[in-house]
PDB file of C-alpha atoms in Angstrom:
ATOM      1  CA  MET A 589      98.545 109.554  92.912  1.00  0.00           C
ATOM      2  CA  ARG A 590      99.666 107.314  90.040  1.00  0.00           C
ATOM      3  CA  LEU A 591      98.764 103.739  89.160  1.00  0.00           C
ATOM      4  CA  ILE A 592     100.216 101.505  86.441  1.00  0.00           C
ATOM      5  CA  VAL A 593      98.036  98.639  85.188  1.00  0.00           C
ATOM      6  CA  THR A 594      99.272  95.875  82.868  1.00  0.00           C
ATOM      7  CA  ARG A 595      96.633  94.151  80.730  1.00  0.00           C
ATOM      8  CA  PRO A 596      97.899  91.544  78.253  1.00  0.00           C
ATOM      9  CA  GLN A 597      95.149  90.121  76.033  1.00  0.00           C
ATOM     10  CA  HIS A 598      96.395  87.111  74.103  1.00  0.00           C
ATOM     11  CA  ASP A 599      94.289  84.206  75.390  1.00  0.00           C
ATOM     12  CA  ILE A 600      91.059  83.503  77.263  1.00  0.00           C
ATOM     13  CA  THR A 601      92.561  83.970  80.722  1.00  0.00           C
ATOM     14  CA  THR A 602      94.241  87.275  79.972  1.00  0.00           C
ATOM     15  CA  ARG A 603      91.165  88.577  78.140  1.00  0.00           C
ATOM     16  CA  TYR A 604      89.120  87.975  81.278  1.00  0.00           C
ATOM     17  CA  LEU A 605      91.696  89.573  83.566  1.00  0.00           C
ATOM     18  CA  SER A 606      92.073  92.523  81.205  1.00  0.00           C
ATOM     19  CA  SER A 607      88.347  93.126  80.909  1.00  0.00           C
ATOM     20  CA  TRP A 608      87.796  93.084  84.649  1.00  0.00           C
ATOM     21  CA  ALA A 609      90.867  95.241  85.273  1.00  0.00           C
ATOM     22  CA  GLY A 610      89.084  97.837  83.157  1.00  0.00           C
ATOM     23  CA  GLU A 611      86.677  98.306  86.066  1.00  0.00           C
ATOM     24  CA  ILE A 612      89.609  99.140  88.314  1.00  0.00           C
ATOM     25  CA  ILE A 613      90.863 101.691  85.802  1.00  0.00           C
ATOM     26  CA  ASP A 614      87.437 103.356  85.681  1.00  0.00           C
ATOM     27  CA  PHE A 615      87.191 103.368  89.480  1.00  0.00           C
ATOM     28  CA  ALA A 616      90.680 104.826  89.862  1.00  0.00           C
ATOM     29  CA  LYS A 617      90.002 107.627  87.397  1.00  0.00           C
ATOM     30  CA  LYS A 618      86.813 108.555  89.268  1.00  0.00           C
ATOM     31  CA  LYS A 619      88.981 108.850  92.396  1.00  0.00           C
ATOM     32  CA  GLY A 620      91.261 111.282  90.579  1.00  0.00           C
ATOM     33  CA  VAL A 621      94.105 108.802  90.152  1.00  0.00           C
ATOM     34  CA  GLU A 622      96.415 109.151  87.149  1.00  0.00           C
ATOM     35  CA  VAL A 623      96.318 105.763  85.425  1.00  0.00           C
ATOM     36  CA  CYS A 624      98.848 104.383  82.959  1.00  0.00           C
ATOM     37  CA  ASP A 625      97.155 101.520  81.110  1.00  0.00           C
ATOM     38  CA  LEU A 626      99.627  99.125  79.483  1.00  0.00           C
ATOM     39  CA  ALA A 627      97.176  97.081  77.420  1.00  0.00           C
ATOM     40  CA  LYS A 628      97.739  94.353  74.846  1.00  0.00           C
ATOM     41  CA  GLU A 629     101.196  94.641  73.216  1.00  0.00           C
ATOM     42  CA  LYS A 630     102.144  97.484  75.573  1.00  0.00           C
ATOM     43  CA  ALA A 631     102.133  95.013  78.447  1.00  0.00           C
ATOM     44  CA  ASN A 632     105.822  94.237  78.095  1.00  0.00           C
ATOM     45  CA  LYS A 633     109.051  94.553  80.046  1.00  0.00           C
ATOM     46  CA  ASN A 634     110.423  97.653  78.330  1.00  0.00           C
ATOM     47  CA  GLU A 635     107.181  99.617  78.533  1.00  0.00           C
ATOM     48  CA  LEU A 636     106.709  98.763  82.204  1.00  0.00           C
ATOM     49  CA  GLU A 637     110.263  99.661  83.153  1.00  0.00           C
ATOM     50  CA  GLY A 638     110.076 102.945  81.251  1.00  0.00           C
ATOM     51  CA  ARG A 639     106.744 103.998  82.744  1.00  0.00           C
ATOM     52  CA  VAL A 640     107.818 103.112  86.272  1.00  0.00           C
ATOM     53  CA  LYS A 641     110.969 105.188  85.880  1.00  0.00           C
ATOM     54  CA  LYS A 642     109.097 108.148  84.394  1.00  0.00           C
ATOM     55  CA  LEU A 643     105.900 108.191  86.458  1.00  0.00           C
ATOM     56  CA  LYS A 644     107.152 106.854  89.801  1.00  0.00           C
ATOM     57  CA  PRO A 645     103.755 105.319  90.638  1.00  0.00           C
ATOM     58  CA  GLU A 646     102.604 104.597  94.161  1.00  0.00           C
ATOM     59  CA  ALA A 647     100.903 101.365  93.032  1.00  0.00           C
ATOM     60  CA  ILE A 648     101.224  98.761  90.287  1.00  0.00           C
ATOM     61  CA  PHE A 649      98.477  96.313  89.271  1.00  0.00           C
ATOM     62  CA  LEU A 650      99.915  93.371  87.311  1.00  0.00           C
ATOM     63  CA  ASN A 651      97.579  91.104  85.348  1.00  0.00           C
ATOM     64  CA  GLY A 652      98.816  88.067  83.454  1.00  0.00           C
ATOM     65  CA  HIS A 653     100.214  84.600  83.733  1.00  0.00           C
ATOM     66  CA  GLY A 654     102.946  83.926  86.247  1.00  0.00           C
ATOM     67  CA  ASN A 655     105.391  81.493  87.767  1.00  0.00           C
ATOM     68  CA  ASP A 656     107.101  81.363  91.133  1.00  0.00           C
ATOM     69  CA  ASP A 657     109.704  83.885  90.011  1.00  0.00           C
ATOM     70  CA  CYS A 658     107.949  86.076  87.443  1.00  0.00           C
ATOM     71  CA  VAL A 659     104.846  87.719  86.007  1.00  0.00           C
ATOM     72  CA  THR A 660     104.440  87.725  82.236  1.00  0.00           C
ATOM     73  CA  GLY A 661     102.913  90.229  79.860  1.00  0.00           C
ATOM     74  CA  HIS A 662     101.518  89.981  76.341  1.00  0.00           C
ATOM     75  CA  ASP A 663     102.207  86.667  74.579  1.00  0.00           C
ATOM     76  CA  ASN A 664     103.572  85.287  77.872  1.00  0.00           C
ATOM     77  CA  LYS A 665     106.821  87.240  77.587  1.00  0.00           C
ATOM     78  CA  VAL A 666     108.459  87.809  80.968  1.00  0.00           C
ATOM     79  CA  MET A 667     107.678  91.284  82.278  1.00  0.00           C
ATOM     80  CA  VAL A 668     108.976  91.248  85.872  1.00  0.00           C
ATOM     81  CA  SER A 669     111.266  88.571  87.276  1.00  0.00           C
ATOM     82  CA  VAL A 670     113.548  87.683  90.149  1.00  0.00           C
ATOM     83  CA  GLN A 671     116.429  87.241  87.721  1.00  0.00           C
ATOM     84  CA  GLU A 672     116.255  90.673  86.092  1.00  0.00           C
ATOM     85  CA  ASN A 673     114.127  93.618  87.178  1.00  0.00           C
ATOM     86  CA  TYR A 674     112.184  92.856  90.348  1.00  0.00           C
ATOM     87  CA  ASN A 675     113.561  96.070  91.861  1.00  0.00           C
ATOM     88  CA  ILE A 676     111.213  98.193  89.722  1.00  0.00           C
ATOM     89  CA  LEU A 677     108.551  97.198  92.257  1.00  0.00           C
ATOM     90  CA  ASN A 678     110.563  98.484  95.215  1.00  0.00           C
ATOM     91  CA  ASN A 679     108.878 100.975  97.539  1.00  0.00           C
ATOM     92  CA  LYS A 680     105.505 100.508  95.892  1.00  0.00           C
ATOM     93  CA  ILE A 681     102.317  98.601  96.592  1.00  0.00           C
ATOM     94  CA  THR A 682     101.990  95.839  94.004  1.00  0.00           C
ATOM     95  CA  TYR A 683      99.007  93.605  93.394  1.00  0.00           C
ATOM     96  CA  ALA A 684      99.768  90.718  91.031  1.00  0.00           C
ATOM     97  CA  LEU A 685      96.707  88.902  89.732  1.00  0.00           C
ATOM     98  CA  SER A 686      98.709  85.985  88.397  1.00  0.00           C
ATOM     99  CA  CYS A 687      99.591  82.457  89.355  1.00  0.00           C
ATOM    100  CA  ASN A 688     102.359  81.631  91.805  1.00  0.00           C
ATOM    101  CA  SER A 689     104.268  84.933  91.868  1.00  0.00           C
ATOM    102  CA  GLY A 690     103.664  85.431  95.580  1.00  0.00           C
ATOM    103  CA  LYS A 691     105.957  82.489  96.236  1.00  0.00           C
ATOM    104  CA  GLU A 692     109.344  83.867  95.109  1.00  0.00           C
ATOM    105  CA  LEU A 693     108.939  87.141  93.220  1.00  0.00           C
ATOM    106  CA  GLY A 694     106.872  88.767  95.941  1.00  0.00           C
ATOM    107  CA  GLN A 695     109.271  87.623  98.631  1.00  0.00           C
ATOM    108  CA  LYS A 696     112.251  88.967  96.687  1.00  0.00           C
ATOM    109  CA  VAL A 697     110.576  92.350  96.203  1.00  0.00           C
ATOM    110  CA  VAL A 698     109.746  92.938  99.847  1.00  0.00           C
ATOM    111  CA  GLU A 699     113.116  91.639 101.045  1.00  0.00           C
ATOM    112  CA  ASN A 700     114.842  94.261  98.928  1.00  0.00           C
ATOM    113  CA  GLY A 701     112.944  97.472  99.546  1.00  0.00           C
ATOM    114  CA  GLY A 702     109.413  96.676  98.457  1.00  0.00           C
ATOM    115  CA  ALA A 703     106.640  98.361 100.407  1.00  0.00           C
ATOM    116  CA  ALA A 704     104.042  95.603  99.949  1.00  0.00           C
ATOM    117  CA  TYR A 705     103.241  92.802  97.531  1.00  0.00           C
ATOM    118  CA  ILE A 706      99.835  91.137  97.326  1.00  0.00           C
ATOM    119  CA  GLY A 707      99.630  88.077  95.122  1.00  0.00           C
ATOM    120  CA  TYR A 708      99.036  84.339  95.069  1.00  0.00           C
ATOM    121  CA  SER A 709     101.359  81.616  96.295  1.00  0.00           C
ATOM    122  CA  ASP A 710      99.868  79.077  93.898  1.00  0.00           C
ATOM    123  CA  GLU A 711      97.562  79.070  90.883  1.00  0.00           C
ATOM    124  CA  PHE A 712      94.755  81.613  90.639  1.00  0.00           C
ATOM    125  CA  ALA A 713      91.747  79.731  89.294  1.00  0.00           C
ATOM    126  CA  PHE A 714      88.335  80.763  88.012  1.00  0.00           C
ATOM    127  CA  ILE A 715      85.400  79.376  86.053  1.00  0.00           C
ATOM    128  CA  CYS A 716      84.061  80.924  82.877  1.00  0.00           C
ATOM    129  CA  ASP A 717      81.091  80.304  80.613  1.00  0.00           C
ATOM    130  CA  ASN A 718      81.939  79.611  76.958  1.00  0.00           C
ATOM    131  CA  ASN A 719      78.938  81.690  75.919  1.00  0.00           C
ATOM    132  CA  TYR A 720      80.650  84.805  77.280  1.00  0.00           C
ATOM    133  CA  LEU A 721      84.180  84.432  75.943  1.00  0.00           C
ATOM    134  CA  HIS A 722      83.774  87.631  73.938  1.00  0.00           C
ATOM    135  CA  ARG A 723      81.957  89.411  76.791  1.00  0.00           C
ATOM    136  CA  PRO A 724      83.983  88.493  79.898  1.00  0.00           C
ATOM    137  CA  ILE A 725      82.600  91.354  81.958  1.00  0.00           C
ATOM    138  CA  ASP A 726      79.083  89.875  81.622  1.00  0.00           C
ATOM    139  CA  ASP A 727      80.065  86.297  82.517  1.00  0.00           C
ATOM    140  CA  PRO A 728      78.046  85.285  85.621  1.00  0.00           C
ATOM    141  CA  LYS A 729      80.304  82.315  86.365  1.00  0.00           C
ATOM    142  CA  ALA A 730      83.471  84.443  86.391  1.00  0.00           C
ATOM    143  CA  LYS A 731      81.866  87.334  88.286  1.00  0.00           C
ATOM    144  CA  PRO A 732      82.377  86.083  91.879  1.00  0.00           C
ATOM    145  CA  PHE A 733      86.054  85.363  91.184  1.00  0.00           C
ATOM    146  CA  MET A 734      86.783  88.682  89.532  1.00  0.00           C
ATOM    147  CA  GLU A 735      84.801  90.783  91.985  1.00  0.00           C
ATOM    148  CA  ALA A 736      86.650  89.212  94.907  1.00  0.00           C
ATOM    149  CA  SER A 737      90.070  89.655  93.314  1.00  0.00           C
ATOM    150  CA  ASN A 738      89.271  93.240  92.259  1.00  0.00           C
ATOM    151  CA  GLN A 739      88.453  94.045  95.870  1.00  0.00           C
ATOM    152  CA  VAL A 740      92.188  94.294  96.565  1.00  0.00           C
ATOM    153  CA  MET A 741      92.687  97.288  94.277  1.00  0.00           C
ATOM    154  CA  ILE A 742      89.338  98.858  95.130  1.00  0.00           C
ATOM    155  CA  SER A 743      90.224  98.779  98.820  1.00  0.00           C
ATOM    156  CA  LEU A 744      93.698 100.189  98.210  1.00  0.00           C
ATOM    157  CA  LEU A 745      92.239 103.004  96.119  1.00  0.00           C
ATOM    158  CA  LYS A 746      89.844 103.789  98.955  1.00  0.00           C
ATOM    159  CA  GLY A 747      92.830 104.354 101.219  1.00  0.00           C
ATOM    160  CA  ASN A 748      92.931 101.045 103.072  1.00  0.00           C
ATOM    161  CA  SER A 749      96.205  99.405 104.058  1.00  0.00           C
ATOM    162  CA  ALA A 750      97.658  96.449 102.166  1.00  0.00           C
ATOM    163  CA  LYS A 751      96.653  94.149 105.023  1.00  0.00           C
ATOM    164  CA  ASP A 752      93.063  95.434 105.057  1.00  0.00           C
ATOM    165  CA  ALA A 753      92.809  95.278 101.257  1.00  0.00           C
ATOM    166  CA  SER A 754      93.834  91.622 101.267  1.00  0.00           C
ATOM    167  CA  ALA A 755      91.467  90.860 104.138  1.00  0.00           C
ATOM    168  CA  ARG A 756      88.532  92.513 102.358  1.00  0.00           C
ATOM    169  CA  SER A 757      89.273  90.523  99.225  1.00  0.00           C
ATOM    170  CA  LYS A 758      89.406  87.280 101.183  1.00  0.00           C
ATOM    171  CA  ASN A 759      86.103  88.130 102.848  1.00  0.00           C
ATOM    172  CA  LYS A 760      84.589  88.683  99.408  1.00  0.00           C
ATOM    173  CA  PHE A 761      85.853  85.260  98.293  1.00  0.00           C
ATOM    174  CA  LYS A 762      84.322  83.748 101.436  1.00  0.00           C
ATOM    175  CA  ASP A 763      80.962  85.480 101.025  1.00  0.00           C
ATOM    176  CA  SER A 764      80.739  84.342  97.411  1.00  0.00           C
ATOM    177  CA  LEU A 765      81.553  80.715  98.160  1.00  0.00           C
ATOM    178  CA  VAL A 766      79.021  80.599 101.007  1.00  0.00           C
ATOM    179  CA  LYS A 767      76.365  81.991  98.666  1.00  0.00           C
ATOM    180  CA  LEU A 768      77.211  79.390  96.022  1.00  0.00           C
ATOM    181  CA  LEU A 769      77.083  76.526  98.517  1.00  0.00           C
ATOM    182  CA  SER A 770      73.619  77.611  99.643  1.00  0.00           C
ATOM    183  CA  SER A 771      72.284  77.616  96.082  1.00  0.00           C
ATOM    184  CA  ASN A 772      71.264  74.661  93.953  1.00  0.00           C
ATOM    185  CA  ALA A 773      70.595  76.742  90.859  1.00  0.00           C
ATOM    186  CA  ASP A 774      74.056  76.342  89.337  1.00  0.00           C
ATOM    187  CA  PRO A 775      75.321  72.785  88.679  1.00  0.00           C
ATOM    188  CA  ASP A 776      78.898  74.133  88.867  1.00  0.00           C
ATOM    189  CA  SER A 777      78.354  75.802  92.240  1.00  0.00           C
ATOM    190  CA  LEU A 778      80.314  73.219  94.248  1.00  0.00           C
ATOM    191  CA  GLN A 779      83.352  73.408  91.977  1.00  0.00           C
ATOM    192  CA  ALA A 780      83.165  77.203  91.938  1.00  0.00           C
ATOM    193  CA  ALA A 781      82.990  77.323  95.737  1.00  0.00           C
ATOM    194  CA  GLN A 782      86.030  75.045  95.991  1.00  0.00           C
ATOM    195  CA  LEU A 783      88.030  77.274  93.646  1.00  0.00           C
ATOM    196  CA  LEU A 784      86.970  80.437  95.487  1.00  0.00           C
ATOM    197  CA  PHE A 785      88.214  78.842  98.704  1.00  0.00           C
ATOM    198  CA  TRP A 786      91.445  77.852  96.936  1.00  0.00           C
ATOM    199  CA  ASN A 787      92.089  81.437  95.817  1.00  0.00           C
ATOM    200  CA  MET A 788      91.215  82.855  99.210  1.00  0.00           C
ATOM    201  CA  ARG A 789      93.671  80.584 101.010  1.00  0.00           C
ATOM    202  CA  ARG A 790      96.489  81.269  98.563  1.00  0.00           C
ATOM    203  CA  GLN A 791      96.294  85.040  98.440  1.00  0.00           C
ATOM    204  CA  VAL A 792      99.287  86.439 100.333  1.00  0.00           C
ATOM    205  CA  CYS A 793     100.136  89.903 101.596  1.00  0.00           C
ATOM    206  CA  LEU A 794     103.872  90.417 101.992  1.00  0.00           C
ATOM    207  CA  GLY A 795     106.055  93.220 103.303  1.00  0.00           C
ATOM    208  CA  ASP A 796     104.704  96.343 105.001  1.00  0.00           C
ATOM    209  CA  MET A 797     101.176  95.364 106.035  1.00  0.00           C
ATOM    210  CA  ASP A 798     100.352  98.972 106.911  1.00  0.00           C
ATOM    211  CA  ALA A 799     101.431 100.395 103.549  1.00  0.00           C
ATOM    212  CA  LYS A 800      98.845 102.602 101.845  1.00  0.00           C
ATOM    213  CA  ILE A 801      98.669 104.292  98.469  1.00  0.00           C
TER     214      ILE A 801
END
């Protein structure tokens, strides 16, 4: 089994996504999965296309900024788009932890031979603590967001279907927001709960719901 992970690291958002994607890489390797980690400058269009062609991965985990029609890599350079190379995601399970790409890019992929595409139809939002900007993995404010989003790949790597992986992630978002709403310890708990709900409602699973890695 092969997995490609893209991890641009050029701003606060991508540093957080990259750091937490590292947990997925560690988990995958423990499961015996061959992981291709396209980190920092390697998270670019040419590297991704070349590795997909060579490795023929069963799954691709995209991290980065996005728009309706694309997901970007390092320095916000377009990495996968409707206009150019969306077909590299065909016949694979893709999870895009990026804003908006579930709206057009994901639809285009599954309409043209994609197995499954899990992403977000609008912005993916999270809260972070400025005291942890250089230690994103230890940030308690970001933790509920990242753990819930990571549940998609963890579930897929455990052998669950795309539909079940998305459902488990949404349940994790829900559990976290309920816990925050029942606690008065964090002054940002209400805003965090609202954003967790936002992400949960905008996560979409497209294509073959029964697809598995």
